[in-house]
Every structure is written in C-alpha cells, then in structure tokens.
mmCIF file with all atom_site columns, C-alpha atoms in Angstrom:
data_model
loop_
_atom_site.group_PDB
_atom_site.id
_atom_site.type_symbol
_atom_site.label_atom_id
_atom_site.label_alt_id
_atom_site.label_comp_id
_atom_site.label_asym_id
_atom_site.label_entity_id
_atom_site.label_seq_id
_atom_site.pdbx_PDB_ins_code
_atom_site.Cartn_x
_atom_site.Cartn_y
_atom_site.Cartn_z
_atom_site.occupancy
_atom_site.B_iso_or_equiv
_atom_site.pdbx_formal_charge
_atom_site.auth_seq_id
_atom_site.auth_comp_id
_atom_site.auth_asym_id
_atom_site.auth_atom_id
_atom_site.pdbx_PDB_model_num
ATOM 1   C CA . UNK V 1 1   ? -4.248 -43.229 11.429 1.00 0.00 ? 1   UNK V CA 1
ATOM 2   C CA . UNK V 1 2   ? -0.553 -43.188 10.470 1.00 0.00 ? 2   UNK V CA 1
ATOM 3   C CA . UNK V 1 3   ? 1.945  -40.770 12.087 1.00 0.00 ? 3   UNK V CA 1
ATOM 4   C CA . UNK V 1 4   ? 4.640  -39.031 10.398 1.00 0.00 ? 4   UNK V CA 1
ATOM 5   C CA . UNK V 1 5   ? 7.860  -38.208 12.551 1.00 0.00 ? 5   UNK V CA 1
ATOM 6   C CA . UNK V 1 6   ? 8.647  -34.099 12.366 1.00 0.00 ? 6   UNK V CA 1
ATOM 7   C CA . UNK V 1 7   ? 12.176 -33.228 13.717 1.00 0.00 ? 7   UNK V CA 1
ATOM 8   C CA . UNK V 1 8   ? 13.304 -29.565 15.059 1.00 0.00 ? 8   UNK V CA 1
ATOM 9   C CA . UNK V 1 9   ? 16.781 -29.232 15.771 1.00 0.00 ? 9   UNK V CA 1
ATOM 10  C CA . UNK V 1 10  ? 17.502 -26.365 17.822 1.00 0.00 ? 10  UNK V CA 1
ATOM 11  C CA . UNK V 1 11  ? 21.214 -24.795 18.039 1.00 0.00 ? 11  UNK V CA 1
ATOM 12  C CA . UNK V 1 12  ? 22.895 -21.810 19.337 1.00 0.00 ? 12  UNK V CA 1
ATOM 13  C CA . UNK V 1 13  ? 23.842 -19.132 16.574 1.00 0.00 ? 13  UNK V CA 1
ATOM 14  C CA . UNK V 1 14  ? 27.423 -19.064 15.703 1.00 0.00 ? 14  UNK V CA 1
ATOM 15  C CA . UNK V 1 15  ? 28.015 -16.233 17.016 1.00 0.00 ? 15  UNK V CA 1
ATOM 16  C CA . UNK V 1 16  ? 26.286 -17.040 20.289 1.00 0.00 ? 16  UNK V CA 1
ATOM 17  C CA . UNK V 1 17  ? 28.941 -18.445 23.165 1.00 0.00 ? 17  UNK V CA 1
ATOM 18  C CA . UNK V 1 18  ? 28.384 -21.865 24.310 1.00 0.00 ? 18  UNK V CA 1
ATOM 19  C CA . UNK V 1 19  ? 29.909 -22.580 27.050 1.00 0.00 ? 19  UNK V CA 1
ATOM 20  C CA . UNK V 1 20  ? 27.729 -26.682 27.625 1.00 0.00 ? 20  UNK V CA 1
ATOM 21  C CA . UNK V 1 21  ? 29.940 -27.282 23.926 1.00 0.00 ? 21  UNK V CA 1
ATOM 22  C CA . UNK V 1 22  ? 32.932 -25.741 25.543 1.00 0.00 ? 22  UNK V CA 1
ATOM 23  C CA . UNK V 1 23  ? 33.418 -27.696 28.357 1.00 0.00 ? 23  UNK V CA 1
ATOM 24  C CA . UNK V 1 24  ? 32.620 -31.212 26.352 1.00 0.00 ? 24  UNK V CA 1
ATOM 25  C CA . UNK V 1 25  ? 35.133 -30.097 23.693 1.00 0.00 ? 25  UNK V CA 1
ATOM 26  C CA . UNK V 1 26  ? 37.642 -29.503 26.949 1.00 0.00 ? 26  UNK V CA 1
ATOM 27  C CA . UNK V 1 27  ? 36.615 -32.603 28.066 1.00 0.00 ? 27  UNK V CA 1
ATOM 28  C CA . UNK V 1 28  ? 37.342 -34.903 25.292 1.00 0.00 ? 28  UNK V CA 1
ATOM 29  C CA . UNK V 1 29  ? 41.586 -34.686 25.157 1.00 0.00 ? 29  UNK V CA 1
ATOM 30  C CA . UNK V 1 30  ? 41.138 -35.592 28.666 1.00 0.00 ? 30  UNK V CA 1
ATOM 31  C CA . UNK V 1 31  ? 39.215 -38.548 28.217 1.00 0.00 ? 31  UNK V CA 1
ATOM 32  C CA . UNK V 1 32  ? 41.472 -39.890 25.194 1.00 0.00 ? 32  UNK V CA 1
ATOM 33  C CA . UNK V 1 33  ? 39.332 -38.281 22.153 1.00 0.00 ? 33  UNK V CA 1
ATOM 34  C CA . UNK V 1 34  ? 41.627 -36.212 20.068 1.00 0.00 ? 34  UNK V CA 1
ATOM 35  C CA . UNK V 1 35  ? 41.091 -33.927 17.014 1.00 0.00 ? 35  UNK V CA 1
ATOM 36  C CA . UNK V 1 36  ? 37.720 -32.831 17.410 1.00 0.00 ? 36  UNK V CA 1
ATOM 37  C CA . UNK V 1 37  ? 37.833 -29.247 16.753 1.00 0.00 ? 37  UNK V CA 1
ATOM 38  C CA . UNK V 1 38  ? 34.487 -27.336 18.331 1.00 0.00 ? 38  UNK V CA 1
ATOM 39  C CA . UNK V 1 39  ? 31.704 -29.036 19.972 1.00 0.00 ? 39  UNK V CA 1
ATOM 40  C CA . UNK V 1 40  ? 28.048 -27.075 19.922 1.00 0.00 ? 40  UNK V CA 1
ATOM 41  C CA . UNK V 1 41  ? 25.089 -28.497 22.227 1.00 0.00 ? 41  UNK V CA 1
ATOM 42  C CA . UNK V 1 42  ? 21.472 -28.165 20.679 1.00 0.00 ? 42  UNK V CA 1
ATOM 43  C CA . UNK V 1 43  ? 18.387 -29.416 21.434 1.00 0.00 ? 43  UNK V CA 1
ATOM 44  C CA . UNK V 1 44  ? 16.199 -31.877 19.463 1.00 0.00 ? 44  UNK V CA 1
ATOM 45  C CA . UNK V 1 45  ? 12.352 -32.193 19.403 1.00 0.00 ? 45  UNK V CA 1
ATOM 46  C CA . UNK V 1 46  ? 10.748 -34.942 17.515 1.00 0.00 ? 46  UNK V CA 1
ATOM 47  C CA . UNK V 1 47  ? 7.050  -34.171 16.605 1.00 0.00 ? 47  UNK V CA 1
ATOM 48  C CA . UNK V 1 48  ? 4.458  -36.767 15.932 1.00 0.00 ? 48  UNK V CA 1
ATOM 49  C CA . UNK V 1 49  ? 2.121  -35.165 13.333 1.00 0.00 ? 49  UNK V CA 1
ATOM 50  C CA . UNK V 1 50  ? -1.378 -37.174 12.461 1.00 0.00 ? 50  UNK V CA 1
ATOM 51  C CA . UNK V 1 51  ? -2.245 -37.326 9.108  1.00 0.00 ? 51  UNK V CA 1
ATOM 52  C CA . UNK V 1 52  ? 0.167  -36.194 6.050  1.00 0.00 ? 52  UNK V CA 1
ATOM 53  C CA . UNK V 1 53  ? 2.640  -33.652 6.690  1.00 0.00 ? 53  UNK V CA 1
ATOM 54  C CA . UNK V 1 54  ? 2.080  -31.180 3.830  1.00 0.00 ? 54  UNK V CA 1
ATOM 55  C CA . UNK V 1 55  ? 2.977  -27.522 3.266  1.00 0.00 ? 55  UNK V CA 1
ATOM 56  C CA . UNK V 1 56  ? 0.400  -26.493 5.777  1.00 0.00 ? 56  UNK V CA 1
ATOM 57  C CA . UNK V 1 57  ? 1.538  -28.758 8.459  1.00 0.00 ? 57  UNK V CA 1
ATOM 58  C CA . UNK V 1 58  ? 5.089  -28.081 7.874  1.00 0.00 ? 58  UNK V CA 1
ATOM 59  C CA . UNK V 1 59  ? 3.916  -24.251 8.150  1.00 0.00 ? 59  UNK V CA 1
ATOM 60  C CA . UNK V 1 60  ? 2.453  -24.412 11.323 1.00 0.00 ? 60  UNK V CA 1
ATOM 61  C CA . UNK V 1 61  ? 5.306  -26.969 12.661 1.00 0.00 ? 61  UNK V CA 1
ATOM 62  C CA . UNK V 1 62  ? 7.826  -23.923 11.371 1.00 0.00 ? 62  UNK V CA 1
ATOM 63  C CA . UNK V 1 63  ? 5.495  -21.429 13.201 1.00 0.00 ? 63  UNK V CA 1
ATOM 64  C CA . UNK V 1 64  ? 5.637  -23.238 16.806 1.00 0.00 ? 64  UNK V CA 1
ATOM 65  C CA . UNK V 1 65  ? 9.241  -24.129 16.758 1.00 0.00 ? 65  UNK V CA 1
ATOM 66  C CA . UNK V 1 66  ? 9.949  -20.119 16.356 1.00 0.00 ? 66  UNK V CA 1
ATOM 67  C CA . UNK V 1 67  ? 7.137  -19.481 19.065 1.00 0.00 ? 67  UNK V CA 1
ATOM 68  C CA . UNK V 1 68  ? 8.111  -21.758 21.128 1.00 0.00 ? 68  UNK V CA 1
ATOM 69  C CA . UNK V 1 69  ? 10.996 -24.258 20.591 1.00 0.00 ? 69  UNK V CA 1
ATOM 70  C CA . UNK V 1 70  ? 13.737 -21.766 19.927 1.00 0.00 ? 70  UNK V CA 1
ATOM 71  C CA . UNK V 1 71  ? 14.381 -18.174 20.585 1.00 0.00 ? 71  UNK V CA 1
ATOM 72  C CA . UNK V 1 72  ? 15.312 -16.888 17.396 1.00 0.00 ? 72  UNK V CA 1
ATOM 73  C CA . UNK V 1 73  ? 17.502 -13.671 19.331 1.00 0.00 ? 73  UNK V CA 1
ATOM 74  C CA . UNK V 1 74  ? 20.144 -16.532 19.819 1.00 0.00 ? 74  UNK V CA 1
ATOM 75  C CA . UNK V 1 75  ? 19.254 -20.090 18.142 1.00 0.00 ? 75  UNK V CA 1
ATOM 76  C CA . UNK V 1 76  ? 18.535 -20.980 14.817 1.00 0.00 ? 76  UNK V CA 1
ATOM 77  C CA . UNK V 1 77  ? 16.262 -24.196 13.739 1.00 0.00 ? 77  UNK V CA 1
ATOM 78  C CA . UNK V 1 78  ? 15.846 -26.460 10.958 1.00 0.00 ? 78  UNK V CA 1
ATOM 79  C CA . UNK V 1 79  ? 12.853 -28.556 10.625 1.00 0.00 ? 79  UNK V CA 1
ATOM 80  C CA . UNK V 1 80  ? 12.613 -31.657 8.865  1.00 0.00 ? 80  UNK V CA 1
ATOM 81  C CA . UNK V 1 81  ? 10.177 -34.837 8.481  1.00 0.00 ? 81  UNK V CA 1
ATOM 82  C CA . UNK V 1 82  ? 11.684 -38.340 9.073  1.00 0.00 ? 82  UNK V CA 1
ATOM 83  C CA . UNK V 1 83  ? 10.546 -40.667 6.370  1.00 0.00 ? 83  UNK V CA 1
ATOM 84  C CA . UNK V 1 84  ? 11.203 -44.419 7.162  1.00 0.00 ? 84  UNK V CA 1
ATOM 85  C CA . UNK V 1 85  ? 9.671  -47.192 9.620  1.00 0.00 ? 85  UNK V CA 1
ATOM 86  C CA . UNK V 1 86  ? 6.630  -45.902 11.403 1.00 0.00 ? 86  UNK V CA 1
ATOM 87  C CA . UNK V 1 87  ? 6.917  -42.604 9.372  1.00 0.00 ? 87  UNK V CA 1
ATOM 88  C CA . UNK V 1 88  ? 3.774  -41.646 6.488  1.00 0.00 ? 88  UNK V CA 1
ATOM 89  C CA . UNK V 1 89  ? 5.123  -42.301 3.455  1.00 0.00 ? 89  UNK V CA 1
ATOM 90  C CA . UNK V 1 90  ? 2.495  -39.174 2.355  1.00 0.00 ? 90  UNK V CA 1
ATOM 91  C CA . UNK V 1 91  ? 5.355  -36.736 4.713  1.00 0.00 ? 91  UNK V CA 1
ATOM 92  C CA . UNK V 1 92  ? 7.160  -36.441 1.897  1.00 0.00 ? 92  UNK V CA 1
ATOM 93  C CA . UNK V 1 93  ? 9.988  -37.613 -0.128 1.00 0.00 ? 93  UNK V CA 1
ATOM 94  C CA . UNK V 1 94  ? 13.117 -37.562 1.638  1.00 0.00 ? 94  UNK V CA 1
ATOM 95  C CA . UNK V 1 95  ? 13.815 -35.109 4.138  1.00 0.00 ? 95  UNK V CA 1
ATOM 96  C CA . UNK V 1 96  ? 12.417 -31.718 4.014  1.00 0.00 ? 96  UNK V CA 1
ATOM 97  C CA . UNK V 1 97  ? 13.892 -29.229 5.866  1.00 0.00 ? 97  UNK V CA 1
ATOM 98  C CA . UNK V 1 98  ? 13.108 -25.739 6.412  1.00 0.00 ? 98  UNK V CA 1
ATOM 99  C CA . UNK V 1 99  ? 16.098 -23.602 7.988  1.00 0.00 ? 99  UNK V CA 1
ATOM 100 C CA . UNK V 1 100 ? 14.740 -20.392 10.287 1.00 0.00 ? 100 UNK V CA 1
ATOM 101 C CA . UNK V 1 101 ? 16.510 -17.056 8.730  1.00 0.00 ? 101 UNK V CA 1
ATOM 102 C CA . UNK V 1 102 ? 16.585 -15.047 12.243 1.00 0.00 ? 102 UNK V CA 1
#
C-alpha cells in the first residue's frame, strides 16, 4: 500500500524567547557567517500516513500534532503533505498546509 509523507513543523511563537536560536545566531559572526538577522529552532516530524491523505486524515494529523507534537501555550504548527518520490500522488496536489491559530 503506498505511503504518503505528512510533515509538522513545530516553532516557538514569536513572542516566545528562544534562547537554542539565540545562541546559534551569536554563534554565526563568530564562525565567519555574517548578516543573518534572527535564528528560531523548531522541531520537525515527518508522518508516514497509509492510504490517501484526505480531509479526514489531515484532520486527525492536525488533531495529534496539537495533542501531542506542540504545546499550543507557546508553539505554533503548520502541517503539510509532501508530494513527490515515495509520496501518494492521491495526498494531494501540492502542498497542503494547515497553520494552528493558538
């Protein structure tokens, strides 16, 4: 049965301190890498999903990312399903991506 590739990218609100994104943007001038502005650290989780990903799927995907991948007090997610080698070409067209609002 064919897979389809589900991404959630997890990041710190904007508001939120980061101090992991702190120190690398510290870091860089140091190590010869100049103009970068900001740096934030996230997390990403990549989601093997059997069958097609449809609005259901993508649902309950949404659901356990703001269950369990993120804590919506201080992160924000987006979810989206890879299309391309390996991926279901039933996942969808493009990327989808659904953005938390939390």
């Amino acid at each position: 049965m064919p897979v389809a590739r589900v991404v959630v990218d997890v990041m710190l609100k904007p508001e939120i301190l980061d101090p992991q994104g702190q120190a690398v943007q510290r870091a860089l001038p140091r190590l010869g890498f100049e103009g970068i502005a900001d740096v934030r650290q996230g997390k990403r989780f990549e989601l093997e999903v059997e069958g097609p990903v449809d609005d259901a799927a993508l649902a309950r995907i949404h659901q356990i990312a703001e269950t369990f991948l993120a804590n919506t007090v201080i992160e924000d997610f987006s979810v989206k399903v890879e299309v391309g080698e390996g991926a279901d070409a039933t996942a969808g067209q493009g990327a989808t991506a659904v953005k938390a609002e939390s």
